[in-house]
CSV table of C-alpha atoms in Angstrom, one decimal:
chain,number,residue,atom,x,y,z
A,24,MET,CA,9.0,149.2,60.6
A,25,LYS,CA,9.0,151.7,57.8
A,26,LYS,CA,7.7,149.0,55.4
A,27,ILE,CA,4.8,148.1,57.7
A,28,PHE,CA,3.9,151.8,58.1
A,29,PHE,CA,4.0,152.4,54.4
A,30,THR,CA,1.8,149.3,53.8
A,31,VAL,CA,-0.8,150.5,56.3
A,32,THR,CA,-0.8,154.0,54.8
A,33,VAL,CA,-1.3,152.7,51.3
A,34,SER,CA,-4.0,150.3,52.4
A,35,ALA,CA,-5.9,153.2,54.1
A,36,PHE,CA,-5.7,155.3,50.9
A,37,ILE,CA,-7.0,152.4,48.8
A,38,ILE,CA,-9.9,151.8,51.2
A,39,PHE,CA,-10.8,155.5,51.2
A,40,GLY,CA,-10.5,155.7,47.4
A,41,LEU,CA,-12.7,152.7,46.9
A,42,ALA,CA,-15.3,154.2,49.2
A,43,LEU,CA,-15.2,157.5,47.4
A,44,ALA,CA,-15.4,155.8,44.1
A,45,ASP,CA,-18.5,153.8,45.2
A,46,TYR,CA,-20.1,157.0,46.5
A,47,THR,CA,-19.3,158.8,43.3
A,48,LEU,CA,-20.2,156.2,40.8
A,49,ASN,CA,-23.3,154.6,42.3
A,50,GLY,CA,-25.9,157.2,41.7
A,51,SER,CA,-25.9,160.9,40.7
A,52,PHE,CA,-25.5,163.9,43.0
A,53,VAL,CA,-28.0,166.6,43.9
A,54,THR,CA,-26.2,169.9,44.4
A,55,VAL,CA,-27.5,171.8,47.4
A,56,SER,CA,-26.6,174.7,49.7
A,57,THR,CA,-26.2,173.9,53.3
A,58,ASP,CA,-25.5,175.8,56.6
A,59,LYS,CA,-24.8,174.7,60.1
A,60,VAL,CA,-27.8,175.1,62.5
A,61,ARG,CA,-27.0,177.6,65.2
A,62,THR,CA,-28.9,178.9,68.3
A,63,LYS,CA,-29.7,182.5,69.1
A,64,ASP,CA,-31.8,184.6,71.3
A,65,VAL,CA,-35.3,185.1,69.9
A,66,ILE,CA,-37.3,188.4,70.5
A,67,SER,CA,-40.8,188.8,69.4
A,68,TYR,CA,-42.8,192.0,69.1
A,69,VAL,CA,-46.3,193.4,69.4
A,70,ASN,CA,-46.8,195.9,66.6
A,71,ALA,CA,-49.0,199.0,66.6
A,72,SER,CA,-49.1,202.5,65.0
A,73,GLY,CA,-48.9,205.8,66.8
A,74,VAL,CA,-48.8,209.6,66.4
A,75,CYS,CA,-46.4,212.0,68.1
A,76,GLU,CA,-48.3,214.7,70.1
A,77,GLU,CA,-47.4,217.6,72.4
A,78,GLN,CA,-48.1,217.3,76.1
A,79,ASN,CA,-48.1,221.0,76.4
A,80,LYS,CA,-49.3,223.2,73.6
A,81,ARG,CA,-51.1,226.6,73.5
A,82,GLU,CA,-53.6,227.9,71.0
A,83,ILE,CA,-53.3,231.6,70.6
A,84,ARG,CA,-56.7,233.2,70.5
A,85,ILE,CA,-58.0,236.8,70.7
A,86,ASP,CA,-61.3,237.3,72.4
A,87,LEU,CA,-62.3,240.5,70.5
A,88,PRO,CA,-62.9,240.8,66.7
A,89,PHE,CA,-59.9,242.9,65.9
A,90,GLU,CA,-57.9,242.8,62.7
A,91,VAL,CA,-54.4,241.2,62.4
A,92,GLU,CA,-51.9,244.0,61.8
A,93,ARG,CA,-48.8,241.9,61.4
A,94,VAL,CA,-47.6,238.3,62.0
A,95,PHE,CA,-44.0,238.0,63.1
A,96,VAL,CA,-43.6,234.2,63.1
A,97,LYS,CA,-43.9,231.3,60.6
A,98,GLU,CA,-44.4,227.6,61.1
A,99,GLY,CA,-41.2,225.9,62.4
A,100,ASP,CA,-39.9,228.9,64.2
A,101,GLU,CA,-38.4,228.3,67.6
A,102,ILE,CA,-39.6,231.0,70.0
A,103,GLY,CA,-39.1,231.9,73.7
A,104,LYS,CA,-41.6,232.7,76.3
A,105,GLY,CA,-42.7,236.3,76.0
A,106,GLN,CA,-41.6,236.7,72.4
A,107,LYS,CA,-43.8,238.8,70.2
A,108,LEU,CA,-46.0,236.7,67.9
A,109,LEU,CA,-48.3,239.2,66.2
A,110,THR,CA,-49.9,242.7,66.6
A,111,VAL,CA,-53.5,243.6,66.3
A,112,ASN,CA,-55.2,246.7,64.9
A,113,LYS,CA,-57.8,247.9,67.3
A,114,GLU,CA,-59.0,251.0,65.5
A,115,PRO,CA,-61.6,249.4,63.1
A,116,LEU,CA,-63.5,247.8,66.0
A,117,CYS,CA,-63.2,250.9,68.1
A,118,ASP,CA,-64.5,253.2,65.3
A,119,LYS,CA,-67.4,250.8,64.7
A,120,LEU,CA,-68.4,250.9,68.4
A,121,MET,CA,-68.1,254.7,68.6
A,122,LEU,CA,-70.5,255.0,65.6
A,123,GLN,CA,-72.9,252.6,67.3
A,124,SER,CA,-72.8,254.7,70.5
A,125,LEU,CA,-73.8,257.8,68.6
A,126,SER,CA,-76.9,256.0,67.3
A,127,LEU,CA,-80.1,256.5,69.5
A,128,SER,CA,-81.0,252.8,68.9
A,129,SER,CA,-77.7,251.4,70.2
A,130,THR,CA,-76.7,250.5,73.7
A,131,ASP,CA,-73.9,252.2,75.6
A,132,ASN,CA,-70.6,250.7,74.5
A,133,SER,CA,-68.4,252.8,76.7
A,134,SER,CA,-67.2,249.9,78.9
A,135,LEU,CA,-66.3,247.8,75.9
A,136,ILE,CA,-64.5,250.8,74.3
A,137,ALA,CA,-62.5,251.2,77.5
A,138,LYS,CA,-61.5,247.5,77.4
A,139,ILE,CA,-60.4,247.9,73.8
A,140,ASN,CA,-58.3,251.0,74.6
A,141,ASN,CA,-56.5,249.1,77.5
A,142,TYR,CA,-55.9,246.0,75.3
A,143,ASN,CA,-52.2,245.4,74.5
A,144,PRO,CA,-51.9,245.2,70.7
A,145,GLU,CA,-48.8,243.1,71.0
A,146,ILE,CA,-49.6,239.4,71.4
A,147,LEU,CA,-46.8,237.5,73.3
A,148,SER,CA,-46.1,233.8,73.5
A,149,PRO,CA,-47.1,232.2,76.9
A,150,ILE,CA,-44.5,229.4,76.5
A,151,SER,CA,-41.2,228.5,74.9
A,152,GLY,CA,-41.5,226.1,72.0
A,153,ILE,CA,-42.0,225.9,68.3
A,154,VAL,CA,-44.7,227.4,66.0
A,155,THR,CA,-46.5,224.4,64.7
A,156,ARG,CA,-49.5,226.1,63.0
A,157,VAL,CA,-50.1,229.6,61.6
A,158,LEU,CA,-53.8,230.1,60.8
A,159,THR,CA,-53.9,233.8,60.0
A,160,TYR,CA,-52.1,236.5,57.9
A,161,ASP,CA,-51.5,240.2,57.8
A,162,GLY,CA,-54.8,242.2,57.5
A,163,ALA,CA,-57.0,239.2,58.3
A,164,GLY,CA,-60.1,239.6,60.5
A,165,ILE,CA,-60.1,237.8,63.8
A,166,ASN,CA,-62.7,235.3,64.8
A,167,PRO,CA,-62.7,235.0,68.7
A,168,SER,CA,-63.7,231.4,68.5
A,169,ALA,CA,-60.8,230.3,66.2
A,170,PRO,CA,-57.1,230.0,67.1
A,171,LEU,CA,-54.6,232.2,65.2
A,172,LEU,CA,-51.4,230.3,66.1
A,173,VAL,CA,-50.5,227.0,67.8
A,174,ILE,CA,-47.3,226.9,69.9
A,175,SER,CA,-45.9,223.5,70.9
A,176,ASP,CA,-43.5,222.7,73.7
A,177,LEU,CA,-41.1,220.3,72.1
A,178,GLU,CA,-39.5,219.5,75.4
A,179,ASN,CA,-42.5,217.5,76.4
A,180,LEU,CA,-43.6,215.3,73.5
A,181,ILE,CA,-45.3,211.9,73.7
A,182,ILE,CA,-46.3,209.2,71.3
A,183,LYS,CA,-49.9,208.0,71.4
A,184,ALA,CA,-50.0,204.4,70.2
A,185,SER,CA,-53.2,202.6,69.3
A,186,VAL,CA,-52.8,198.9,70.4
A,187,PRO,CA,-55.5,196.4,69.4
A,188,GLU,CA,-57.5,195.3,72.5
A,189,GLY,CA,-56.8,191.7,71.7
A,190,ILE,CA,-53.0,192.0,72.2
A,191,ILE,CA,-52.9,194.6,74.9
A,192,CYS,CA,-52.1,191.8,77.4
A,193,ASP,CA,-48.6,191.7,75.9
A,194,VAL,CA,-47.9,195.4,76.7
A,195,TYR,CA,-46.8,196.7,80.1
A,196,GLU,CA,-45.4,199.9,81.6
A,197,GLY,CA,-41.7,200.2,81.3
A,198,GLN,CA,-41.6,197.9,78.3
A,199,LYS,CA,-38.9,198.6,75.6
A,200,VAL,CA,-40.3,199.9,72.3
A,201,ILE,CA,-38.6,200.2,68.9
A,202,ILE,CA,-39.8,203.3,67.0
A,203,ALA,CA,-39.6,203.6,63.2
A,204,GLY,CA,-41.2,205.7,60.5
A,205,GLU,CA,-40.8,207.3,57.1
A,206,ALA,CA,-39.7,210.6,58.7
A,207,LEU,CA,-36.9,208.9,60.7
A,208,ASP,CA,-33.4,208.2,59.3
A,209,GLY,CA,-33.2,205.0,61.4
A,210,LYS,CA,-34.8,203.5,64.5
A,211,VAL,CA,-35.3,205.0,67.9
A,212,THR,CA,-35.8,203.2,71.2
A,213,GLY,CA,-38.3,204.2,73.9
A,214,ARG,CA,-40.5,202.8,76.7
A,215,VAL,CA,-44.1,202.5,77.7
A,216,ASP,CA,-45.1,205.3,80.0
A,217,LYS,CA,-48.8,204.7,80.5
A,218,ILE,CA,-51.6,202.3,79.4
A,219,HIS,CA,-55.0,204.0,79.4
A,220,PRO,CA,-57.8,202.0,81.0
A,221,ALA,CA,-60.6,202.6,78.4
A,222,ALA,CA,-60.8,201.1,74.9
A,223,ILE,CA,-61.7,203.3,71.9
A,224,LYS,CA,-63.8,201.7,69.2
A,225,ASN,CA,-63.2,202.4,65.5
A,226,GLU,CA,-66.7,203.1,64.2
A,227,ILE,CA,-65.7,202.0,60.6
A,228,THR,CA,-63.9,198.7,61.4
A,229,GLY,CA,-65.6,197.9,64.7
A,230,GLU,CA,-62.1,197.1,66.2
A,231,SER,CA,-61.3,198.4,69.6
A,232,PHE,CA,-58.0,199.9,70.6
A,233,ILE,CA,-56.2,200.8,73.8
A,234,THR,CA,-54.2,204.1,73.9
A,235,VAL,CA,-50.6,203.6,75.1
A,236,ASP,CA,-48.3,206.5,75.9
A,237,VAL,CA,-44.7,205.9,74.7
A,238,ILE,CA,-41.8,208.2,75.5
A,239,ALA,CA,-38.9,208.1,73.0
A,240,ASP,CA,-35.3,208.2,74.3
A,241,SER,CA,-34.7,210.9,71.7
A,242,PHE,CA,-37.2,213.2,69.9
A,243,ASP,CA,-34.6,214.8,67.7
A,244,GLU,CA,-36.2,213.5,64.5
A,245,ILE,CA,-39.7,213.2,65.8
A,246,ILE,CA,-42.1,216.2,65.5
A,247,PRO,CA,-45.7,216.6,66.5
A,248,GLY,CA,-48.1,215.0,64.0
A,249,THR,CA,-45.5,212.4,62.8
A,250,THR,CA,-47.0,208.9,62.2
A,251,LEU,CA,-44.9,206.1,63.6
A,252,ASP,CA,-44.6,202.3,63.6
A,253,LEU,CA,-44.1,200.9,67.1
A,254,SER,CA,-42.8,197.5,68.1
A,255,PHE,CA,-43.3,196.5,71.7
A,256,GLU,CA,-40.6,194.0,72.7
A,257,LYS,CA,-41.9,190.9,74.4
A,258,THR,CA,-39.9,188.6,76.7
A,259,GLY,CA,-37.2,186.9,74.6
A,260,LYS,CA,-36.2,183.2,74.4
A,261,ARG,CA,-32.5,182.3,74.9
A,262,GLY,CA,-30.8,179.6,72.8
A,263,SER,CA,-33.6,179.1,70.3
A,264,VAL,CA,-33.0,177.3,66.9
A,265,VAL,CA,-34.0,179.7,64.1
A,266,ILE,CA,-33.8,178.8,60.4
A,267,PRO,CA,-34.8,180.5,57.1
A,268,PHE,CA,-38.5,179.9,56.5
A,269,GLY,CA,-37.7,178.8,52.9
A,270,SER,CA,-36.0,175.7,54.2
A,271,VAL,CA,-39.2,174.5,55.8
A,272,LYS,CA,-41.5,172.3,53.7
A,273,PHE,CA,-44.9,170.9,54.5
A,274,ASN,CA,-46.5,167.5,54.0
A,275,GLU,CA,-50.2,167.8,54.7
A,276,GLU,CA,-49.5,170.7,57.0
A,277,ILE,CA,-46.7,168.8,58.9
A,278,PRO,CA,-43.5,170.8,58.7
A,279,TYR,CA,-40.2,169.1,57.9
A,280,VAL,CA,-36.6,169.9,56.7
A,281,PHE,CA,-33.8,168.1,55.0
A,282,ILE,CA,-30.4,167.8,56.6
A,283,ASN,CA,-27.1,166.5,55.3
A,284,ASN,CA,-26.2,163.3,57.0
A,285,GLY,CA,-22.9,162.0,55.8
A,286,GLY,CA,-23.5,163.1,52.2
A,287,TYR,CA,-27.1,161.9,52.0
A,288,ALA,CA,-30.3,163.9,52.3
A,289,VAL,CA,-32.3,163.0,55.4
A,290,LYS,CA,-35.9,164.2,56.0
A,291,ARG,CA,-36.6,165.3,59.5
A,292,GLN,CA,-40.0,166.3,60.9
A,293,ILE,CA,-39.9,169.5,63.0
A,294,GLY,CA,-42.1,171.6,65.3
A,295,ILE,CA,-42.2,175.3,64.7
A,296,GLY,CA,-42.8,178.2,67.0
A,297,GLU,CA,-42.6,182.0,66.5
A,298,GLU,CA,-42.6,183.2,62.9
A,299,PHE,CA,-40.6,186.2,61.8
A,300,ASP,CA,-40.1,188.2,58.5
A,301,THR,CA,-37.8,185.6,56.9
A,302,GLU,CA,-37.2,183.1,59.6
A,303,VAL,CA,-39.0,180.7,61.9
A,304,GLU,CA,-38.2,179.2,65.3
A,305,VAL,CA,-37.8,175.5,65.4
A,306,THR,CA,-39.0,174.0,68.7
A,307,THR,CA,-38.3,170.3,68.1
A,308,GLY,CA,-36.6,168.0,65.6
A,309,LEU,CA,-33.5,170.2,64.7
A,310,TYR,CA,-30.5,170.9,66.8
A,311,SER,CA,-27.4,173.1,66.9
A,312,GLY,CA,-24.7,171.6,64.7
A,313,ASP,CA,-27.0,169.9,62.3
A,314,GLU,CA,-26.2,170.7,58.6
A,315,LEU,CA,-29.4,172.1,57.2
A,316,ILE,CA,-30.2,172.0,53.5
A,317,LEU,CA,-31.3,175.5,52.5
A,318,ASN,CA,-34.3,176.1,50.4
A,319,PRO,CA,-34.5,172.5,49.1
A,320,ASP,CA,-36.2,171.8,45.7
A,321,ILE,CA,-38.5,169.0,46.6
A,322,GLU,CA,-39.1,168.2,42.9
A,323,ARG,CA,-35.4,167.3,42.6
A,324,LEU,CA,-34.4,166.3,46.2
A,325,LYS,CA,-35.7,163.1,47.8
A,326,GLU,CA,-34.8,161.4,51.0
A,327,GLY,CA,-31.7,159.3,50.6
A,328,ASP,CA,-30.4,161.2,47.6
A,329,LYS,CA,-26.6,161.7,47.5
A,330,ILE,CA,-25.9,165.4,47.8
A,331,LEU,CA,-23.0,167.7,47.0
A,332,SER,CA,-22.8,171.0,49.0
A,333,ALA,CA,-22.2,173.9,46.7
A,334,ASN,CA,-20.9,176.2,49.5
């Protein structure tokens, strides 16, 4: 019995050796890199730009042409409601009006002088927040039509996204949004809060945009005025075949790939779907478990060539 088993084993090795020798000697190899095709969930995005804005901000104005005596805050300061922002000097205006009242040609300024005398020279913040703009300085004159300070409530921020009108159909309220930008250390998630009904036309490009309000899950790194990149997450596809785009070749605009079939290169025509940064979805012609030849050099690799996987 042992002799029979030994004879069968030796015969099997001889057959395998002859097959390997034939495969090795009859034709040269093309060295390639391969990888097993796998499926994964595919998520596509609608991309737009946006700017962070305050929902509640106050411009500090003075309705009389006083002078600024002293500014007590600077940009970036966090302040509370009722905190002193600046003081004004009323005397120069009051003196000017008194001189005018002494002139026979002037009108009676007594009511205005009384208003000035009752004016509180300490200007207090109407809200809690952060000082986002300081537009005056100690000793500056005051223009009643221009703001001196801007106070922003950072507890109520919102991102105003400009979505091209042609793709607004893929955006909906409650939709998940990925938020990125140069000012951020990483990425932040958020959601669509509101889609405005009217389109805004860019007079330079002629393109129309829809304003979409986005609320971030965290505004810790986002401040008013920050420009952001927004990716609105569309409905994903489960179990999709996705491969590196460099593995796809084209023959008169018809896409195809090479696979390793028992040590030989086989060309297979495919259908492609969603395209991503470095990958593409394959809708037909390629299946989970296939051994894909990565980034094939079609000048060297032809269908039927013997291949040797380098990985």
